[in-house]
């Protein structure tokens, strides 16, 4: 049997890259890129090949191997593994780049900022302080070639080949024999008399001065060049001059040098260094300190290096959330850093944390996730959304906090394209129906209608047929004026999803009823929508062959040409309604829908419709919708008229120019019925359509009740508000007058907006039916009592104990 000797290099768990050595420093070692065989993770490998007749150099390499293996410090090159044979030495460290190569590459890309240089030098000085003060070791080789930079931009001190003990153990400093390294030796070493009085750190601090000069001015040509600071920053020059002074006795200790540079106005006294120092000690900081740090971190990230954010800040943010209970405060900086990641890195590092955050019961975290969903939605795949995110998000529809309900509704614009059939066509529609019918916040009812109009093209054909017409019809009966506008605009935005029969028999009758609405903005939008639908009907009447083309989207799984619009819709949904809605909700959290009046403003041009994912039709609980065929249509601000999509709405395109001439909502609105006064200092650009949408969201769902809910006592008519327009003229508004007519001796009925009760006949009919039902119940009760009395009398007297008494 033959026994073969194993090759230790071949069995080594790391392998060298085929690329040539990168920027190998002067000395015995050659620096190679490498990787770990098992995981493929990158490393750096320092290789020394043993040569005959170079015993002294071999001893230097072996000493460096031993020193690096035993020294552990965050600012010293990190040893991972090593290999020592008769032919070679291998030292495996973290993946690094020589400082000279790094500075040259960054100079070609625009150069390093002073912030980065200040922190890099801080790290090298801190490593020297550790060696001199804690280990009593003299590095004896501080120069550009002995400094390396990792992937986070952290500077590491290496080059331990010529290190020796400051206590004299093991002899004096080893001989270098390399001119490139000896030029950094201080002048006192040339004094053979040994009379120069110096501290143990004096030589290394001189070499530190040489390093600082080279970092700012390039390679050091000769020692005399140190007299000219060159490009060294003014705040660092005084401390630099101390390092390169001729008297070694006055050169400061590394710890003292750091203290001087960290003084107010010093070179190392800046936000970047402070952030790094806090991150190094974050594990021992108090929770309150961490909260404050993360709150302020987001403002500073824009000025920090990208590599630092990715490789140092991000791991700390993830750790703080995972183990430090940092909560919602880490979200803003986390998503800010996430912009620097590739799609693959985002999936690996950010998405698992986001998914876990959605299961949190912390309201602050939930609402921040919903507000910032636009930043990470593109990285979420459909299975993750449907199984791990949507089940948690829907709890927001039932939350008692109106702000969370509102943000949950708006987030559906982003989630809808990724929802499966059951979640989109059944679960989501059920929640929307409840919100539009029963939510007590007018803004949320309004936003629900708007959202439905925007995601309508994602719904299956059968769901659209059952839901859209009845939902928008219901919105037109909402006492909150913007909700009625939103209902009209909902019909207009989804005009291509209705058959001609539906347009004629279901939609136009509803829109015609709005032509006598107390609010002029509602009437204007109703007339525009009527003209648009009539033009479609007329064109088909003139040329019946156009019917197939006009109705091509009615039975389609999704509307064509809306695929690229999701992003813009999403942007509106997440950022459009925040400040005004929040103010309204905080001021009057229980205000009735009829009590909130919202200023309306012209808006930018229309938003495109979202791109649908084809989904098979699934029946939904149509009771929420079909019983309200004549009750739905949400009104949004006059400005909202043009913000639905970019599709051709026919005559509705004129809405923006016409609305701009109507009531000036930006002139400062009257107090709302709930007593909320709109801030007249808000500029017009702030109070756009999306802003009133926040105040007048979608909170009145598609009701099942046969009669509308009565408004609270003291509710004023929408026509009685001063909406910020011109003062009423003597002529007055004839339609507003209709609402104002009222019998002085009678109270207004709870289901009417004015004396001219447009639903009077329906109400009288319902009241008559209720009275008839009451009479029938009374007659039935009397009949039952008579039968029981007759039965009891027929039985006659009974023996005691033979029958239980009634």
XYZ file of N, CA, C and O in Angstrom, residues 239-329:
364
model
N -0.788 70.417 15.537
C -0.541 69.096 16.114
C 0.450 68.303 15.253
O 1.253 67.532 15.793
N 0.415 68.525 13.961
C 1.378 67.875 13.063
C 2.789 68.360 13.360
O 3.755 67.568 13.385
N 2.934 69.655 13.606
C 4.261 70.212 13.877
C 4.861 69.627 15.156
O 6.090 69.461 15.260
N 4.014 69.291 16.125
C 4.509 68.643 17.338
C 5.095 67.270 17.023
O 6.074 66.834 17.651
N 4.499 66.578 16.056
C 4.958 65.229 15.724
C 6.321 65.234 15.055
O 7.127 64.319 15.274
N 6.576 66.194 14.210
C 7.820 66.196 13.429
C 8.827 67.191 13.999
O 9.728 67.650 13.279
N 8.668 67.545 15.250
C 9.645 68.420 15.895
C 10.964 67.707 16.092
O 11.038 66.474 16.255
N 12.057 68.480 16.101
C 13.394 67.885 16.226
C 13.628 67.305 17.610
O 14.434 66.370 17.768
N 12.943 67.845 18.629
C 13.121 67.361 19.997
C 12.175 66.192 20.254
O 10.963 66.372 20.354
N 12.689 64.974 20.354
C 11.801 63.814 20.561
C 11.072 63.846 21.898
O 10.036 63.197 22.058
N 11.598 64.611 22.846
C 10.989 64.641 24.172
C 9.626 65.313 24.163
O 8.763 64.979 24.975
N 9.402 66.249 23.233
C 8.144 66.997 23.239
C 7.083 66.371 22.334
O 5.968 66.886 22.238
N 7.413 65.294 21.667
C 6.403 64.624 20.839
C 5.359 63.987 21.756
O 5.708 63.272 22.697
N 4.060 64.245 21.458
C 3.019 63.802 22.400
C 2.784 62.300 22.356
O 3.033 61.635 21.354
N 2.297 61.812 23.468
C 1.818 60.431 23.534
C 0.626 60.292 22.585
O -0.147 61.236 22.395
N 0.446 59.127 21.953
C -0.704 58.970 21.036
C -2.037 59.336 21.679
O -2.894 59.956 21.028
N -2.256 58.968 22.921
C -3.514 59.296 23.597
C -3.657 60.806 23.752
O -4.757 61.361 23.570
N -2.535 61.491 24.074
C -2.574 62.948 24.207
C -2.834 63.614 22.860
O -3.568 64.602 22.767
N -2.257 63.061 21.809
C -2.481 63.600 20.456
C -3.962 63.511 20.076
O -4.533 64.459 19.528
N -4.602 62.396 20.385
C -6.041 62.239 20.107
C -6.849 63.261 20.889
O -7.783 63.875 20.360
N -6.488 63.450 22.126
C -7.213 64.400 22.967
C -7.107 65.812 22.405
O -8.087 66.564 22.377
N -5.912 66.181 21.936
C -5.720 67.515 21.361
C -6.542 67.693 20.086
O -7.140 68.754 19.860
N -6.567 66.686 19.251
C -7.295 66.779 17.967
C -8.808 66.722 18.155
O -9.550 67.150 17.262
N -9.252 66.192 19.305
C -10.686 66.098 19.556
C -11.215 67.320 20.303
O -12.415 67.417 20.573
N -10.337 68.262 20.633
C -10.759 69.475 21.325
C -11.673 70.291 20.420
O -11.677 70.118 19.189
N -12.500 71.182 20.981
C -13.393 72.007 20.139
C -12.613 72.730 19.045
O -11.585 73.357 19.293
N -13.113 72.592 17.816
C -12.440 73.199 16.672
C -11.321 72.351 16.112
O -10.692 72.728 15.112
N -11.049 71.193 16.741
C -9.975 70.328 16.284
C -10.328 69.563 15.024
O -11.489 69.459 14.621
N -9.295 68.994 14.407
C -9.476 68.297 13.142
C -10.384 67.077 13.280
O -11.111 66.721 12.354
N -10.340 66.437 14.410
C -11.125 65.215 14.610
C -12.395 65.464 15.410
O -13.038 64.509 15.864
N -12.750 66.712 15.580
C -13.980 67.041 16.295
C -15.080 67.337 15.268
O -15.318 68.475 14.886
N -15.734 66.278 14.785
C -16.796 66.426 13.779
C -17.827 65.325 13.965
O -17.631 64.378 14.731
N -18.938 65.486 13.257
C -20.068 64.575 13.403
C -19.712 63.149 12.981
O -20.194 62.175 13.580
N -18.866 63.002 11.976
C -18.525 61.675 11.472
C -17.747 60.890 12.525
O -18.028 59.705 12.780
N -16.763 61.515 13.142
C -15.989 60.837 14.180
C -16.875 60.518 15.378
O -16.804 59.417 15.949
N -17.741 61.468 15.757
C -18.638 61.226 16.891
C -19.570 60.054 16.625
O -19.838 59.238 17.513
N -20.072 59.966 15.383
C -20.960 58.849 15.026
C -20.233 57.517 15.131
O -20.760 56.538 15.677
N -19.001 57.474 14.639
C -18.230 56.233 14.710
C -17.920 55.841 16.141
O -18.007 54.655 16.503
N -17.569 56.819 16.948
C -17.275 56.510 18.348
C -18.509 56.001 19.076
O -18.427 55.089 19.918
N -19.681 56.565 18.757
C -20.915 56.089 19.387
C -21.221 54.659 18.945
O -21.617 53.815 19.760
N -21.031 54.376 17.652
C -21.318 53.027 17.148
C -20.394 51.992 17.791
O -20.801 50.842 18.016
N -19.155 52.379 18.100
C -18.235 51.430 18.721
C -18.666 51.081 20.147
O -18.361 50.002 20.648
N -19.406 51.987 20.800
C -19.815 51.762 22.185
C -21.320 51.613 22.326
O -21.866 51.730 23.423
N -22.001 51.345 21.213
C -23.471 51.353 21.228
C -24.044 50.283 22.157
O -25.137 50.451 22.710
N -23.312 49.192 22.334
C -23.838 48.108 23.170
C -23.942 48.498 24.639
O -24.717 47.897 25.386
N -23.184 49.489 25.068
C -23.215 49.868 26.485
C -23.949 51.187 26.701
O -23.951 51.720 27.810
N -24.567 51.720 25.646
C -25.299 52.978 25.770
C -26.687 52.734 26.349
O -27.262 51.654 26.208
N -27.217 53.763 26.990
C -28.563 53.692 27.540
C -29.603 53.748 26.412
O -29.346 54.337 25.351
N -30.789 53.139 26.614
C -31.826 53.176 25.569
C -32.183 54.589 25.122
O -32.390 54.830 23.934
N -32.256 55.517 26.050
C -32.594 56.897 25.674
C -31.522 57.495 24.772
O -31.821 58.238 23.831
N -30.251 57.173 25.046
C -29.157 57.675 24.206
C -29.240 57.075 22.805
O -28.994 57.771 21.806
N -29.584 55.805 22.724
C -29.710 55.168 21.410
C -30.848 55.785 20.614
O -30.711 56.042 19.403
N -31.969 56.028 21.277
C -33.111 56.633 20.584
C -32.735 57.991 20.006
O -33.015 58.290 18.842
N -32.082 58.808 20.797
C -31.674 60.131 20.330
C -30.673 60.023 19.188
O -30.739 60.772 18.198
N -29.747 59.078 19.296
C -28.730 58.902 18.249
C -29.366 58.526 16.921
O -29.045 59.112 15.874
N -30.277 57.552 16.930
C -30.892 57.113 15.683
C -31.796 58.192 15.084
O -31.939 58.292 13.868
N -32.422 58.990 15.941
C -33.260 60.076 15.430
C -32.429 61.116 14.683
O -32.856 61.663 13.670
N -31.214 61.373 15.170
C -30.358 62.375 14.537
C -29.506 61.799 13.418
O -28.965 62.538 12.599
N -29.375 60.469 13.379
C -28.496 59.830 12.399
C -28.954 60.078 10.970
O -28.136 60.309 10.071
N -30.263 60.038 10.753
C -30.784 60.164 9.392
C -30.342 61.470 8.728
O -30.069 61.506 7.530
N -30.246 62.559 9.514
C -29.847 63.846 8.942
C -28.392 63.831 8.472
O -28.025 64.560 7.557
N -27.555 63.009 9.091
C -26.121 63.016 8.796
C -25.729 62.045 7.694
O -24.635 62.166 7.140
N -26.598 61.083 7.377
C -26.198 60.022 6.447
C -25.853 60.548 5.064
O -25.031 59.952 4.353
N -26.480 61.651 4.647
C -26.206 62.174 3.306
C -24.760 62.624 3.143
O -24.227 62.601 2.032
N -24.128 63.042 4.233
C -22.745 63.515 4.139
C -21.733 62.420 4.449
O -20.522 62.652 4.347
N -22.185 61.225 4.809
C -21.276 60.139 5.152
C -20.933 59.324 3.903
O -21.730 59.243 2.965
N -19.774 58.686 3.868
C -19.396 57.847 2.714
C -20.352 56.678 2.534
O -20.861 56.108 3.504
N -20.575 56.314 1.288
C -21.524 55.238 0.980
C -21.077 53.912 1.572
O -21.883 53.161 2.129
N -19.778 53.592 1.439
C -19.282 52.321 1.967
C -19.445 52.249 3.484
O -19.751 51.192 4.041
N -19.240 53.370 4.148
C -19.417 53.410 5.596
C -20.868 53.128 5.966
O -21.152 52.382 6.904
N -21.795 53.714 5.217
C -23.220 53.499 5.506
C -23.608 52.041 5.293
O -24.350 51.459 6.092
N -23.108 51.456 4.225
C -23.503 50.082 3.893
C -22.921 49.058 4.848
O -23.606 48.112 5.258
N -21.645 49.222 5.187
C -20.945 48.155 5.897
C -20.771 48.399 7.387
O -20.403 47.469 8.117
N -21.036 49.626 7.848
C -20.903 49.860 9.287
C -22.207 50.318 9.917
O -22.623 49.788 10.949
N -22.876 51.310 9.297
C -24.122 51.800 9.877
C -25.231 50.755 9.751
O -25.971 50.499 10.712
N -25.373 50.159 8.568
C -26.460 49.199 8.353
C -26.416 48.018 9.328
O -27.442 47.693 9.935
N -25.268 47.346 9.517
C -25.269 46.248 10.501
C -25.674 46.703 11.903
O -26.352 45.970 12.622
N -25.274 47.921 12.285
C -25.645 48.408 13.604
C -27.145 48.677 13.699
O -27.771 48.425 14.731
N -27.737 49.186 12.609
C -29.181 49.420 12.602
C -29.937 48.099 12.722
O -30.916 47.990 13.466
N -29.480 47.099 11.974
C -30.147 45.792 12.025
C -30.002 45.159 13.411
O -30.946 44.576 13.943
N -28.830 45.311 13.995
C -28.612 44.759 15.335
C -29.460 45.487 16.371
O -30.031 44.874 17.278
N -29.555 46.809 16.221
C -30.345 47.599 17.171
C -31.809 47.202 17.121
O -32.483 47.135 18.155
N -32.316 46.909 15.932
C -33.710 46.477 15.841
C -33.886 45.057 16.369
O -34.847 44.742 17.071
N -32.926 44.194 16.002
C -33.061 42.777 16.318
C -32.920 42.522 17.818
O -33.701 41.766 18.405
N -31.942 43.170 18.440
C -31.624 42.844 19.834
C -31.737 44.032 20.785
O -31.727 43.847 21.996
N -31.828 45.247 20.250
C -31.784 46.407 21.121
C -33.115 47.075 21.360
O -33.179 48.112 22.010
N -34.197 46.522 20.803
C -35.536 47.107 20.986
C -35.570 48.584 20.588
O -36.169 49.414 21.262
N -34.898 48.895 19.470
C -34.841 50.293 19.040
C -36.189 50.768 18.512
O -36.507 51.948 18.562
N -36.992 49.855 17.974
C -38.333 50.208 17.518
C -38.349 51.012 16.234
O -37.447 50.930 15.391
N -39.394 51.845 16.105
C -39.646 52.545 14.845
C -38.588 53.580 14.519
O -38.477 54.014 13.373
N -37.786 53.976 15.495
C -36.832 55.052 15.260
C -35.757 54.651 14.258
O -35.131 55.511 13.627
